[in-house]
mmCIF file of the C-alpha atoms, coordinates in Angstrom:
data_MODEL
# 
_entry.id   MODEL 
# 
loop_
_atom_site.group_PDB 
_atom_site.id 
_atom_site.type_symbol 
_atom_site.label_atom_id 
_atom_site.label_alt_id 
_atom_site.label_comp_id 
_atom_site.label_asym_id 
_atom_site.label_entity_id 
_atom_site.label_seq_id 
_atom_site.pdbx_PDB_ins_code 
_atom_site.Cartn_x 
_atom_site.Cartn_y 
_atom_site.Cartn_z 
_atom_site.occupancy 
_atom_site.B_iso_or_equiv 
_atom_site.pdbx_formal_charge 
_atom_site.auth_seq_id 
_atom_site.auth_comp_id 
_atom_site.auth_asym_id 
_atom_site.auth_atom_id 
_atom_site.pdbx_PDB_model_num 
ATOM 1   C CA . UNK A 1 1   ? 0.000  0.000   0.000   1.00 0.00 ? 1   UNK A CA 1 
ATOM 2   C CA . UNK A 1 2   ? 1.182  3.509   -0.826  1.00 0.00 ? 2   UNK A CA 1 
ATOM 3   C CA . UNK A 1 3   ? 0.371  6.376   1.547   1.00 0.00 ? 3   UNK A CA 1 
ATOM 4   C CA . UNK A 1 4   ? 1.052  9.605   -0.319  1.00 0.00 ? 4   UNK A CA 1 
ATOM 5   C CA . UNK A 1 5   ? 0.678  13.168  0.888   1.00 0.00 ? 5   UNK A CA 1 
ATOM 6   C CA . UNK A 1 6   ? 0.766  16.491  -0.927  1.00 0.00 ? 6   UNK A CA 1 
ATOM 7   C CA . UNK A 1 7   ? 0.725  20.173  -0.103  1.00 0.00 ? 7   UNK A CA 1 
ATOM 8   C CA . UNK A 1 8   ? 1.416  22.977  -2.588  1.00 0.00 ? 8   UNK A CA 1 
ATOM 9   C CA . UNK A 1 9   ? 3.900  24.589  -0.185  1.00 0.00 ? 9   UNK A CA 1 
ATOM 10  C CA . UNK A 1 10  ? 6.712  22.061  -0.663  1.00 0.00 ? 10  UNK A CA 1 
ATOM 11  C CA . UNK A 1 11  ? 4.641  19.284  0.906   1.00 0.00 ? 11  UNK A CA 1 
ATOM 12  C CA . UNK A 1 12  ? 4.301  21.130  4.188   1.00 0.00 ? 12  UNK A CA 1 
ATOM 13  C CA . UNK A 1 13  ? 2.173  19.541  6.898   1.00 0.00 ? 13  UNK A CA 1 
ATOM 14  C CA . UNK A 1 14  ? -0.928 21.326  8.229   1.00 0.00 ? 14  UNK A CA 1 
ATOM 15  C CA . UNK A 1 15  ? -2.887 19.645  11.000  1.00 0.00 ? 15  UNK A CA 1 
ATOM 16  C CA . UNK A 1 16  ? -5.586 18.186  8.738   1.00 0.00 ? 16  UNK A CA 1 
ATOM 17  C CA . UNK A 1 17  ? -2.947 16.481  6.601   1.00 0.00 ? 17  UNK A CA 1 
ATOM 18  C CA . UNK A 1 18  ? -1.178 15.115  9.679   1.00 0.00 ? 18  UNK A CA 1 
ATOM 19  C CA . UNK A 1 19  ? -4.457 13.674  10.927  1.00 0.00 ? 19  UNK A CA 1 
ATOM 20  C CA . UNK A 1 20  ? -5.149 12.091  7.530   1.00 0.00 ? 20  UNK A CA 1 
ATOM 21  C CA . UNK A 1 21  ? -1.691 10.494  7.491   1.00 0.00 ? 21  UNK A CA 1 
ATOM 22  C CA . UNK A 1 22  ? -2.190 9.028   10.954  1.00 0.00 ? 22  UNK A CA 1 
ATOM 23  C CA . UNK A 1 23  ? -5.591 7.640   9.962   1.00 0.00 ? 23  UNK A CA 1 
ATOM 24  C CA . UNK A 1 24  ? -4.342 6.034   6.746   1.00 0.00 ? 24  UNK A CA 1 
ATOM 25  C CA . UNK A 1 25  ? -1.406 4.404   8.523   1.00 0.00 ? 25  UNK A CA 1 
ATOM 26  C CA . UNK A 1 26  ? -3.665 3.079   11.266  1.00 0.00 ? 26  UNK A CA 1 
ATOM 27  C CA . UNK A 1 27  ? -6.051 1.655   8.676   1.00 0.00 ? 27  UNK A CA 1 
ATOM 28  C CA . UNK A 1 28  ? -3.158 0.007   6.841   1.00 0.00 ? 28  UNK A CA 1 
ATOM 29  C CA . UNK A 1 29  ? -2.095 -1.617  10.078  1.00 0.00 ? 29  UNK A CA 1 
ATOM 30  C CA . UNK A 1 30  ? -5.536 -3.143  10.535  1.00 0.00 ? 30  UNK A CA 1 
ATOM 31  C CA . UNK A 1 31  ? -5.953 -4.385  6.954   1.00 0.00 ? 31  UNK A CA 1 
ATOM 32  C CA . UNK A 1 32  ? -4.822 -8.011  6.765   1.00 0.00 ? 32  UNK A CA 1 
ATOM 33  C CA . UNK A 1 33  ? -4.435 -7.773  2.988   1.00 0.00 ? 33  UNK A CA 1 
ATOM 34  C CA . UNK A 1 34  ? -1.714 -5.124  3.302   1.00 0.00 ? 34  UNK A CA 1 
ATOM 35  C CA . UNK A 1 35  ? 1.786  -6.477  3.894   1.00 0.00 ? 35  UNK A CA 1 
ATOM 36  C CA . UNK A 1 36  ? 3.963  -3.357  3.585   1.00 0.00 ? 36  UNK A CA 1 
ATOM 37  C CA . UNK A 1 37  ? 3.413  0.427   3.540   1.00 0.00 ? 37  UNK A CA 1 
ATOM 38  C CA . UNK A 1 38  ? 5.313  2.897   1.373   1.00 0.00 ? 38  UNK A CA 1 
ATOM 39  C CA . UNK A 1 39  ? 5.195  6.462   2.689   1.00 0.00 ? 39  UNK A CA 1 
ATOM 40  C CA . UNK A 1 40  ? 5.885  9.063   0.010   1.00 0.00 ? 40  UNK A CA 1 
ATOM 41  C CA . UNK A 1 41  ? 5.016  12.589  -1.018  1.00 0.00 ? 41  UNK A CA 1 
ATOM 42  C CA . UNK A 1 42  ? 3.908  13.908  -4.383  1.00 0.00 ? 42  UNK A CA 1 
ATOM 43  C CA . UNK A 1 43  ? 5.998  15.820  -6.884  1.00 0.00 ? 43  UNK A CA 1 
ATOM 44  C CA . UNK A 1 44  ? 9.677  15.738  -7.688  1.00 0.00 ? 44  UNK A CA 1 
ATOM 45  C CA . UNK A 1 45  ? 11.029 18.525  -5.480  1.00 0.00 ? 45  UNK A CA 1 
ATOM 46  C CA . UNK A 1 46  ? 10.882 18.613  -1.670  1.00 0.00 ? 46  UNK A CA 1 
ATOM 47  C CA . UNK A 1 47  ? 9.905  15.490  0.222   1.00 0.00 ? 47  UNK A CA 1 
ATOM 48  C CA . UNK A 1 48  ? 8.504  17.519  3.102   1.00 0.00 ? 48  UNK A CA 1 
ATOM 49  C CA . UNK A 1 49  ? 8.931  21.094  4.337   1.00 0.00 ? 49  UNK A CA 1 
ATOM 50  C CA . UNK A 1 50  ? 7.773  20.186  7.842   1.00 0.00 ? 50  UNK A CA 1 
ATOM 51  C CA . UNK A 1 51  ? 5.122  22.104  9.748   1.00 0.00 ? 51  UNK A CA 1 
ATOM 52  C CA . UNK A 1 52  ? 3.003  24.509  7.736   1.00 0.00 ? 52  UNK A CA 1 
ATOM 53  C CA . UNK A 1 53  ? 4.214  28.045  8.449   1.00 0.00 ? 53  UNK A CA 1 
ATOM 54  C CA . UNK A 1 54  ? 0.883  29.387  7.246   1.00 0.00 ? 54  UNK A CA 1 
ATOM 55  C CA . UNK A 1 55  ? -0.908 27.386  9.911   1.00 0.00 ? 55  UNK A CA 1 
ATOM 56  C CA . UNK A 1 56  ? 1.697  28.094  12.592  1.00 0.00 ? 56  UNK A CA 1 
ATOM 57  C CA . UNK A 1 57  ? 1.314  31.834  12.013  1.00 0.00 ? 57  UNK A CA 1 
ATOM 58  C CA . UNK A 1 58  ? -2.397 31.602  12.831  1.00 0.00 ? 58  UNK A CA 1 
ATOM 59  C CA . UNK A 1 59  ? -1.911 29.995  16.247  1.00 0.00 ? 59  UNK A CA 1 
ATOM 60  C CA . UNK A 1 60  ? -2.804 32.528  18.932  1.00 0.00 ? 60  UNK A CA 1 
ATOM 61  C CA . UNK A 1 61  ? -2.835 30.447  22.116  1.00 0.00 ? 61  UNK A CA 1 
ATOM 62  C CA . UNK A 1 62  ? -0.939 27.529  23.595  1.00 0.00 ? 62  UNK A CA 1 
ATOM 63  C CA . UNK A 1 63  ? -3.958 25.214  23.470  1.00 0.00 ? 63  UNK A CA 1 
ATOM 64  C CA . UNK A 1 64  ? -4.223 25.553  19.694  1.00 0.00 ? 64  UNK A CA 1 
ATOM 65  C CA . UNK A 1 65  ? -0.458 25.179  19.446  1.00 0.00 ? 65  UNK A CA 1 
ATOM 66  C CA . UNK A 1 66  ? -0.553 21.986  21.482  1.00 0.00 ? 66  UNK A CA 1 
ATOM 67  C CA . UNK A 1 67  ? -3.328 20.582  19.272  1.00 0.00 ? 67  UNK A CA 1 
ATOM 68  C CA . UNK A 1 68  ? -1.279 21.320  16.169  1.00 0.00 ? 68  UNK A CA 1 
ATOM 69  C CA . UNK A 1 69  ? 1.862  19.589  17.376  1.00 0.00 ? 69  UNK A CA 1 
ATOM 70  C CA . UNK A 1 70  ? -0.166 16.642  18.623  1.00 0.00 ? 70  UNK A CA 1 
ATOM 71  C CA . UNK A 1 71  ? -0.722 16.029  14.931  1.00 0.00 ? 71  UNK A CA 1 
ATOM 72  C CA . UNK A 1 72  ? 2.953  15.107  14.599  1.00 0.00 ? 72  UNK A CA 1 
ATOM 73  C CA . UNK A 1 73  ? 2.705  12.973  17.735  1.00 0.00 ? 73  UNK A CA 1 
ATOM 74  C CA . UNK A 1 74  ? -0.222 11.112  16.203  1.00 0.00 ? 74  UNK A CA 1 
ATOM 75  C CA . UNK A 1 75  ? 1.583  10.332  12.957  1.00 0.00 ? 75  UNK A CA 1 
ATOM 76  C CA . UNK A 1 76  ? 4.771  9.152   14.657  1.00 0.00 ? 76  UNK A CA 1 
ATOM 77  C CA . UNK A 1 77  ? 2.884  6.975   17.107  1.00 0.00 ? 77  UNK A CA 1 
ATOM 78  C CA . UNK A 1 78  ? 0.747  5.495   14.324  1.00 0.00 ? 78  UNK A CA 1 
ATOM 79  C CA . UNK A 1 79  ? 3.929  4.601   12.423  1.00 0.00 ? 79  UNK A CA 1 
ATOM 80  C CA . UNK A 1 80  ? 5.482  3.149   15.560  1.00 0.00 ? 80  UNK A CA 1 
ATOM 81  C CA . UNK A 1 81  ? 2.478  0.963   16.339  1.00 0.00 ? 81  UNK A CA 1 
ATOM 82  C CA . UNK A 1 82  ? 1.664  -0.113  12.784  1.00 0.00 ? 82  UNK A CA 1 
ATOM 83  C CA . UNK A 1 83  ? 2.361  -3.888  12.637  1.00 0.00 ? 83  UNK A CA 1 
ATOM 84  C CA . UNK A 1 84  ? 3.573  -3.580  9.026   1.00 0.00 ? 84  UNK A CA 1 
ATOM 85  C CA . UNK A 1 85  ? 6.983  -2.348  7.921   1.00 0.00 ? 85  UNK A CA 1 
ATOM 86  C CA . UNK A 1 86  ? 6.899  1.223   6.639   1.00 0.00 ? 86  UNK A CA 1 
ATOM 87  C CA . UNK A 1 87  ? 9.307  2.190   3.871   1.00 0.00 ? 87  UNK A CA 1 
ATOM 88  C CA . UNK A 1 88  ? 9.859  5.919   3.393   1.00 0.00 ? 88  UNK A CA 1 
ATOM 89  C CA . UNK A 1 89  ? 10.563 7.151   -0.133  1.00 0.00 ? 89  UNK A CA 1 
ATOM 90  C CA . UNK A 1 90  ? 12.646 10.305  0.394   1.00 0.00 ? 90  UNK A CA 1 
ATOM 91  C CA . UNK A 1 91  ? 12.976 11.855  -3.065  1.00 0.00 ? 91  UNK A CA 1 
ATOM 92  C CA . UNK A 1 92  ? 13.915 15.396  -2.006  1.00 0.00 ? 92  UNK A CA 1 
ATOM 93  C CA . UNK A 1 93  ? 14.815 17.673  0.864   1.00 0.00 ? 93  UNK A CA 1 
ATOM 94  C CA . UNK A 1 94  ? 13.260 17.133  4.285   1.00 0.00 ? 94  UNK A CA 1 
ATOM 95  C CA . UNK A 1 95  ? 12.916 19.775  6.975   1.00 0.00 ? 95  UNK A CA 1 
ATOM 96  C CA . UNK A 1 96  ? 11.782 19.502  10.586  1.00 0.00 ? 96  UNK A CA 1 
ATOM 97  C CA . UNK A 1 97  ? 8.765  17.231  10.727  1.00 0.00 ? 97  UNK A CA 1 
ATOM 98  C CA . UNK A 1 98  ? 9.787  15.727  7.399   1.00 0.00 ? 98  UNK A CA 1 
ATOM 99  C CA . UNK A 1 99  ? 12.958 14.457  9.054   1.00 0.00 ? 99  UNK A CA 1 
ATOM 100 C CA . UNK A 1 100 ? 10.739 13.059  11.782  1.00 0.00 ? 100 UNK A CA 1 
ATOM 101 C CA . UNK A 1 101 ? 8.711  11.098  9.228   1.00 0.00 ? 101 UNK A CA 1 
ATOM 102 C CA . UNK A 1 102 ? 11.884 9.635   7.740   1.00 0.00 ? 102 UNK A CA 1 
ATOM 103 C CA . UNK A 1 103 ? 13.101 8.659   11.205  1.00 0.00 ? 103 UNK A CA 1 
ATOM 104 C CA . UNK A 1 104 ? 9.805  7.056   12.199  1.00 0.00 ? 104 UNK A CA 1 
ATOM 105 C CA . UNK A 1 105 ? 9.835  4.839   9.102   1.00 0.00 ? 105 UNK A CA 1 
ATOM 106 C CA . UNK A 1 106 ? 11.276 1.373   9.527   1.00 0.00 ? 106 UNK A CA 1 
ATOM 107 C CA . UNK A 1 107 ? 13.420 1.731   6.405   1.00 0.00 ? 107 UNK A CA 1 
ATOM 108 C CA . UNK A 1 108 ? 14.134 4.958   4.527   1.00 0.00 ? 108 UNK A CA 1 
ATOM 109 C CA . UNK A 1 109 ? 15.452 5.010   0.971   1.00 0.00 ? 109 UNK A CA 1 
ATOM 110 C CA . UNK A 1 110 ? 16.675 8.358   -0.334  1.00 0.00 ? 110 UNK A CA 1 
ATOM 111 C CA . UNK A 1 111 ? 17.744 9.986   -3.556  1.00 0.00 ? 111 UNK A CA 1 
ATOM 112 C CA . UNK A 1 112 ? 20.960 11.989  -3.779  1.00 0.00 ? 112 UNK A CA 1 
ATOM 113 C CA . UNK A 1 113 ? 20.062 15.585  -2.969  1.00 0.00 ? 113 UNK A CA 1 
ATOM 114 C CA . UNK A 1 114 ? 17.580 14.609  -0.251  1.00 0.00 ? 114 UNK A CA 1 
ATOM 115 C CA . UNK A 1 115 ? 19.324 16.844  2.255   1.00 0.00 ? 115 UNK A CA 1 
ATOM 116 C CA . UNK A 1 116 ? 17.931 17.325  5.745   1.00 0.00 ? 116 UNK A CA 1 
ATOM 117 C CA . UNK A 1 117 ? 17.628 20.123  8.280   1.00 0.00 ? 117 UNK A CA 1 
ATOM 118 C CA . UNK A 1 118 ? 15.993 20.620  11.680  1.00 0.00 ? 118 UNK A CA 1 
ATOM 119 C CA . UNK A 1 119 ? 15.017 24.282  11.476  1.00 0.00 ? 119 UNK A CA 1 
ATOM 120 C CA . UNK A 1 120 ? 12.894 24.473  14.635  1.00 0.00 ? 120 UNK A CA 1 
ATOM 121 C CA . UNK A 1 121 ? 15.341 26.407  16.813  1.00 0.00 ? 121 UNK A CA 1 
ATOM 122 C CA . UNK A 1 122 ? 15.794 28.893  13.987  1.00 0.00 ? 122 UNK A CA 1 
ATOM 123 C CA . UNK A 1 123 ? 12.113 29.828  14.283  1.00 0.00 ? 123 UNK A CA 1 
ATOM 124 C CA . UNK A 1 124 ? 12.073 29.999  18.065  1.00 0.00 ? 124 UNK A CA 1 
ATOM 125 C CA . UNK A 1 125 ? 10.848 26.535  19.011  1.00 0.00 ? 125 UNK A CA 1 
ATOM 126 C CA . UNK A 1 126 ? 12.617 23.154  19.003  1.00 0.00 ? 126 UNK A CA 1 
ATOM 127 C CA . UNK A 1 127 ? 12.298 19.613  17.605  1.00 0.00 ? 127 UNK A CA 1 
ATOM 128 C CA . UNK A 1 128 ? 10.561 18.347  20.711  1.00 0.00 ? 128 UNK A CA 1 
ATOM 129 C CA . UNK A 1 129 ? 7.918  16.047  19.222  1.00 0.00 ? 129 UNK A CA 1 
ATOM 130 C CA . UNK A 1 130 ? 10.004 14.563  16.412  1.00 0.00 ? 130 UNK A CA 1 
ATOM 131 C CA . UNK A 1 131 ? 13.112 14.450  18.588  1.00 0.00 ? 131 UNK A CA 1 
ATOM 132 C CA . UNK A 1 132 ? 12.601 10.999  20.139  1.00 0.00 ? 132 UNK A CA 1 
ATOM 133 C CA . UNK A 1 133 ? 12.154 9.369   16.712  1.00 0.00 ? 133 UNK A CA 1 
ATOM 134 C CA . UNK A 1 134 ? 15.221 11.081  15.274  1.00 0.00 ? 134 UNK A CA 1 
ATOM 135 C CA . UNK A 1 135 ? 17.393 10.436  18.323  1.00 0.00 ? 135 UNK A CA 1 
ATOM 136 C CA . UNK A 1 136 ? 16.353 6.781   18.327  1.00 0.00 ? 136 UNK A CA 1 
ATOM 137 C CA . UNK A 1 137 ? 17.490 6.436   14.726  1.00 0.00 ? 137 UNK A CA 1 
ATOM 138 C CA . UNK A 1 138 ? 20.733 8.467   14.619  1.00 0.00 ? 138 UNK A CA 1 
ATOM 139 C CA . UNK A 1 139 ? 21.789 8.789   18.260  1.00 0.00 ? 139 UNK A CA 1 
ATOM 140 C CA . UNK A 1 140 ? 22.006 11.745  20.622  1.00 0.00 ? 140 UNK A CA 1 
ATOM 141 C CA . UNK A 1 141 ? 25.211 13.218  19.200  1.00 0.00 ? 141 UNK A CA 1 
ATOM 142 C CA . UNK A 1 142 ? 24.020 13.470  15.585  1.00 0.00 ? 142 UNK A CA 1 
ATOM 143 C CA . UNK A 1 143 ? 20.570 14.620  16.707  1.00 0.00 ? 143 UNK A CA 1 
ATOM 144 C CA . UNK A 1 144 ? 22.193 17.352  18.789  1.00 0.00 ? 144 UNK A CA 1 
ATOM 145 C CA . UNK A 1 145 ? 24.168 18.548  15.774  1.00 0.00 ? 145 UNK A CA 1 
ATOM 146 C CA . UNK A 1 146 ? 20.988 18.858  13.712  1.00 0.00 ? 146 UNK A CA 1 
ATOM 147 C CA . UNK A 1 147 ? 18.967 20.466  16.492  1.00 0.00 ? 147 UNK A CA 1 
ATOM 148 C CA . UNK A 1 148 ? 21.580 23.032  17.557  1.00 0.00 ? 148 UNK A CA 1 
ATOM 149 C CA . UNK A 1 149 ? 22.893 24.063  14.131  1.00 0.00 ? 149 UNK A CA 1 
ATOM 150 C CA . UNK A 1 150 ? 19.371 24.655  12.880  1.00 0.00 ? 150 UNK A CA 1 
ATOM 151 C CA . UNK A 1 151 ? 20.408 26.795  9.909   1.00 0.00 ? 151 UNK A CA 1 
ATOM 152 C CA . UNK A 1 152 ? 22.615 24.211  8.210   1.00 0.00 ? 152 UNK A CA 1 
ATOM 153 C CA . UNK A 1 153 ? 21.693 21.474  5.770   1.00 0.00 ? 153 UNK A CA 1 
ATOM 154 C CA . UNK A 1 154 ? 23.169 17.982  6.057   1.00 0.00 ? 154 UNK A CA 1 
ATOM 155 C CA . UNK A 1 155 ? 23.534 15.893  2.919   1.00 0.00 ? 155 UNK A CA 1 
ATOM 156 C CA . UNK A 1 156 ? 21.727 12.649  2.220   1.00 0.00 ? 156 UNK A CA 1 
ATOM 157 C CA . UNK A 1 157 ? 25.090 10.920  2.506   1.00 0.00 ? 157 UNK A CA 1 
ATOM 158 C CA . UNK A 1 158 ? 25.550 12.424  5.986   1.00 0.00 ? 158 UNK A CA 1 
ATOM 159 C CA . UNK A 1 159 ? 22.119 11.074  6.926   1.00 0.00 ? 159 UNK A CA 1 
ATOM 160 C CA . UNK A 1 160 ? 23.008 7.631   5.599   1.00 0.00 ? 160 UNK A CA 1 
ATOM 161 C CA . UNK A 1 161 ? 26.232 7.374   7.587   1.00 0.00 ? 161 UNK A CA 1 
ATOM 162 C CA . UNK A 1 162 ? 24.267 8.250   10.761  1.00 0.00 ? 162 UNK A CA 1 
ATOM 163 C CA . UNK A 1 163 ? 21.578 5.659   10.059  1.00 0.00 ? 163 UNK A CA 1 
ATOM 164 C CA . UNK A 1 164 ? 18.640 7.878   9.128   1.00 0.00 ? 164 UNK A CA 1 
ATOM 165 C CA . UNK A 1 165 ? 18.663 6.625   5.546   1.00 0.00 ? 165 UNK A CA 1 
ATOM 166 C CA . UNK A 1 166 ? 19.301 2.969   4.817   1.00 0.00 ? 166 UNK A CA 1 
ATOM 167 C CA . UNK A 1 167 ? 20.153 3.638   1.181   1.00 0.00 ? 167 UNK A CA 1 
ATOM 168 C CA . UNK A 1 168 ? 20.988 6.649   -1.004  1.00 0.00 ? 168 UNK A CA 1 
ATOM 169 C CA . UNK A 1 169 ? 20.735 6.302   -4.787  1.00 0.00 ? 169 UNK A CA 1 
ATOM 170 C CA . UNK A 1 170 ? 22.248 8.497   -7.456  1.00 0.00 ? 170 UNK A CA 1 
ATOM 171 C CA . UNK A 1 171 ? 19.412 8.310   -9.984  1.00 0.00 ? 171 UNK A CA 1 
ATOM 172 C CA . UNK A 1 172 ? 15.655 7.965   -9.913  1.00 0.00 ? 172 UNK A CA 1 
ATOM 173 C CA . UNK A 1 173 ? 15.562 4.617   -11.732 1.00 0.00 ? 173 UNK A CA 1 
ATOM 174 C CA . UNK A 1 174 ? 17.857 2.894   -9.231  1.00 0.00 ? 174 UNK A CA 1 
ATOM 175 C CA . UNK A 1 175 ? 15.982 4.646   -6.416  1.00 0.00 ? 175 UNK A CA 1 
ATOM 176 C CA . UNK A 1 176 ? 12.547 3.374   -7.400  1.00 0.00 ? 176 UNK A CA 1 
ATOM 177 C CA . UNK A 1 177 ? 13.868 -0.030  -8.425  1.00 0.00 ? 177 UNK A CA 1 
ATOM 178 C CA . UNK A 1 178 ? 15.328 -0.517  -4.956  1.00 0.00 ? 178 UNK A CA 1 
ATOM 179 C CA . UNK A 1 179 ? 12.048 0.435   -3.317  1.00 0.00 ? 179 UNK A CA 1 
ATOM 180 C CA . UNK A 1 180 ? 10.111 -1.957  -5.552  1.00 0.00 ? 180 UNK A CA 1 
ATOM 181 C CA . UNK A 1 181 ? 12.573 -4.759  -4.842  1.00 0.00 ? 181 UNK A CA 1 
ATOM 182 C CA . UNK A 1 182 ? 12.145 -4.345  -1.098  1.00 0.00 ? 182 UNK A CA 1 
ATOM 183 C CA . UNK A 1 183 ? 8.368  -4.034  -1.329  1.00 0.00 ? 183 UNK A CA 1 
ATOM 184 C CA . UNK A 1 184 ? 8.199  -7.241  -3.377  1.00 0.00 ? 184 UNK A CA 1 
ATOM 185 C CA . UNK A 1 185 ? 10.415 -9.069  -0.911  1.00 0.00 ? 185 UNK A CA 1 
ATOM 186 C CA . UNK A 1 186 ? 8.476  -7.907  2.141   1.00 0.00 ? 186 UNK A CA 1 
ATOM 187 C CA . UNK A 1 187 ? 5.118  -8.664  0.553   1.00 0.00 ? 187 UNK A CA 1 
ATOM 188 C CA . UNK A 1 188 ? 6.055  -12.355 0.720   1.00 0.00 ? 188 UNK A CA 1 
ATOM 189 C CA . UNK A 1 189 ? 7.196  -12.216 4.353   1.00 0.00 ? 189 UNK A CA 1 
ATOM 190 C CA . UNK A 1 190 ? 5.345  -13.883 7.195   1.00 0.00 ? 190 UNK A CA 1 
ATOM 191 C CA . UNK A 1 191 ? 3.049  -11.193 8.702   1.00 0.00 ? 191 UNK A CA 1 
ATOM 192 C CA . UNK A 1 192 ? 3.425  -12.732 12.167  1.00 0.00 ? 192 UNK A CA 1 
ATOM 193 C CA . UNK A 1 193 ? 7.217  -12.499 11.902  1.00 0.00 ? 193 UNK A CA 1 
ATOM 194 C CA . UNK A 1 194 ? 7.020  -8.882  10.738  1.00 0.00 ? 194 UNK A CA 1 
ATOM 195 C CA . UNK A 1 195 ? 4.695  -8.044  13.626  1.00 0.00 ? 195 UNK A CA 1 
ATOM 196 C CA . UNK A 1 196 ? 7.119  -9.500  16.156  1.00 0.00 ? 196 UNK A CA 1 
ATOM 197 C CA . UNK A 1 197 ? 10.073 -7.758  14.501  1.00 0.00 ? 197 UNK A CA 1 
ATOM 198 C CA . UNK A 1 198 ? 8.280  -4.408  14.767  1.00 0.00 ? 198 UNK A CA 1 
ATOM 199 C CA . UNK A 1 199 ? 7.824  -4.998  18.478  1.00 0.00 ? 199 UNK A CA 1 
ATOM 200 C CA . UNK A 1 200 ? 11.492 -5.864  18.835  1.00 0.00 ? 200 UNK A CA 1 
ATOM 201 C CA . UNK A 1 201 ? 12.772 -2.926  16.796  1.00 0.00 ? 201 UNK A CA 1 
ATOM 202 C CA . UNK A 1 202 ? 10.592 -0.422  18.655  1.00 0.00 ? 202 UNK A CA 1 
ATOM 203 C CA . UNK A 1 203 ? 11.300 -1.833  22.104  1.00 0.00 ? 203 UNK A CA 1 
ATOM 204 C CA . UNK A 1 204 ? 11.566 0.858   24.758  1.00 0.00 ? 204 UNK A CA 1 
ATOM 205 C CA . UNK A 1 205 ? 9.150  3.301   23.118  1.00 0.00 ? 205 UNK A CA 1 
ATOM 206 C CA . UNK A 1 206 ? 5.906  2.288   24.826  1.00 0.00 ? 206 UNK A CA 1 
ATOM 207 C CA . UNK A 1 207 ? 5.951  5.551   26.792  1.00 0.00 ? 207 UNK A CA 1 
ATOM 208 C CA . UNK A 1 208 ? 5.695  7.614   23.586  1.00 0.00 ? 208 UNK A CA 1 
ATOM 209 C CA . UNK A 1 209 ? 1.893  7.671   23.841  1.00 0.00 ? 209 UNK A CA 1 
ATOM 210 C CA . UNK A 1 210 ? 2.468  9.943   26.838  1.00 0.00 ? 210 UNK A CA 1 
ATOM 211 C CA . UNK A 1 211 ? 5.848  11.465  25.948  1.00 0.00 ? 211 UNK A CA 1 
ATOM 212 C CA . UNK A 1 212 ? 5.048  12.861  22.512  1.00 0.00 ? 212 UNK A CA 1 
ATOM 213 C CA . UNK A 1 213 ? 1.838  14.686  23.591  1.00 0.00 ? 213 UNK A CA 1 
ATOM 214 C CA . UNK A 1 214 ? 3.820  16.135  26.494  1.00 0.00 ? 214 UNK A CA 1 
ATOM 215 C CA . UNK A 1 215 ? 6.411  17.367  24.016  1.00 0.00 ? 215 UNK A CA 1 
ATOM 216 C CA . UNK A 1 216 ? 3.580  18.808  21.896  1.00 0.00 ? 216 UNK A CA 1 
ATOM 217 C CA . UNK A 1 217 ? 2.546  20.911  24.860  1.00 0.00 ? 217 UNK A CA 1 
ATOM 218 C CA . UNK A 1 218 ? 6.051  22.396  25.060  1.00 0.00 ? 218 UNK A CA 1 
ATOM 219 C CA . UNK A 1 219 ? 6.065  23.243  21.352  1.00 0.00 ? 219 UNK A CA 1 
ATOM 220 C CA . UNK A 1 220 ? 2.521  24.581  21.567  1.00 0.00 ? 220 UNK A CA 1 
ATOM 221 C CA . UNK A 1 221 ? 3.531  27.039  24.251  1.00 0.00 ? 221 UNK A CA 1 
ATOM 222 C CA . UNK A 1 222 ? 6.735  28.132  22.527  1.00 0.00 ? 222 UNK A CA 1 
ATOM 223 C CA . UNK A 1 223 ? 5.067  28.781  19.176  1.00 0.00 ? 223 UNK A CA 1 
ATOM 224 C CA . UNK A 1 224 ? 2.972  31.560  20.750  1.00 0.00 ? 224 UNK A CA 1 
ATOM 225 C CA . UNK A 1 225 ? 6.084  33.386  21.965  1.00 0.00 ? 225 UNK A CA 1 
ATOM 226 C CA . UNK A 1 226 ? 6.524  36.746  20.176  1.00 0.00 ? 226 UNK A CA 1 
ATOM 227 C CA . UNK A 1 227 ? 10.027 35.771  19.064  1.00 0.00 ? 227 UNK A CA 1 
ATOM 228 C CA . UNK A 1 228 ? 8.713  32.615  17.436  1.00 0.00 ? 228 UNK A CA 1 
ATOM 229 C CA . UNK A 1 229 ? 5.745  34.369  15.843  1.00 0.00 ? 229 UNK A CA 1 
ATOM 230 C CA . UNK A 1 230 ? 7.997  37.060  14.363  1.00 0.00 ? 230 UNK A CA 1 
ATOM 231 C CA . UNK A 1 231 ? 10.336 34.423  12.907  1.00 0.00 ? 231 UNK A CA 1 
ATOM 232 C CA . UNK A 1 232 ? 7.451  32.397  11.486  1.00 0.00 ? 232 UNK A CA 1 
ATOM 233 C CA . UNK A 1 233 ? 5.885  35.474  9.893   1.00 0.00 ? 233 UNK A CA 1 
ATOM 234 C CA . UNK A 1 234 ? 9.174  36.334  8.185   1.00 0.00 ? 234 UNK A CA 1 
ATOM 235 C CA . UNK A 1 235 ? 9.479  32.849  6.687   1.00 0.00 ? 235 UNK A CA 1 
ATOM 236 C CA . UNK A 1 236 ? 5.879  32.187  5.725   1.00 0.00 ? 236 UNK A CA 1 
ATOM 237 C CA . UNK A 1 237 ? 5.341  31.565  2.063   1.00 0.00 ? 237 UNK A CA 1 
# 
């Protein structure tokens, strides 16, 4: 099954789209006819620009901010609990929440040029909700580098050496062929074995149902800060 998302602003993620993603992934997990999920975005440019600046700029209180960032918590937790392997197709640059989606996938395949950046601190907040998924995948040191140097891009090759991407391909044909090969292989795997492997690979994350909403509350409060709102307004497209 392919779960694809699209937004005209470089595949940014407003709350409604986050909620749709979480729902589709949950439904895929419950469908016995589905063996593997491919998460991808539309177009041939950015994979995901992260949180929608347009929507962030309209948040006027911490409650609304918390609700927005709970959208990211919902997607990550749905990916974590889905009993099917999720392959992320990362065809272009990923920012903020887009990096979180790549990290929450069980296997991410990228195209050369799919650079990454955690820009949250640059706009006055921080990668609180997506942080656990990214840290789990690349470790505290590499996560710290991304989170602190929020203005700098890291290459797809950098992401591969840290474990965020499992593969990086130089051309689109090899890229899609590799994804198809893995999908075909996994579609013939024992669903019970995959289910148990997911439990094993995500061991130690059972507290995320509580942790990620708590992190959303932090982000929801920070996004209403005048410094953050000024930065968001200057970057909104």
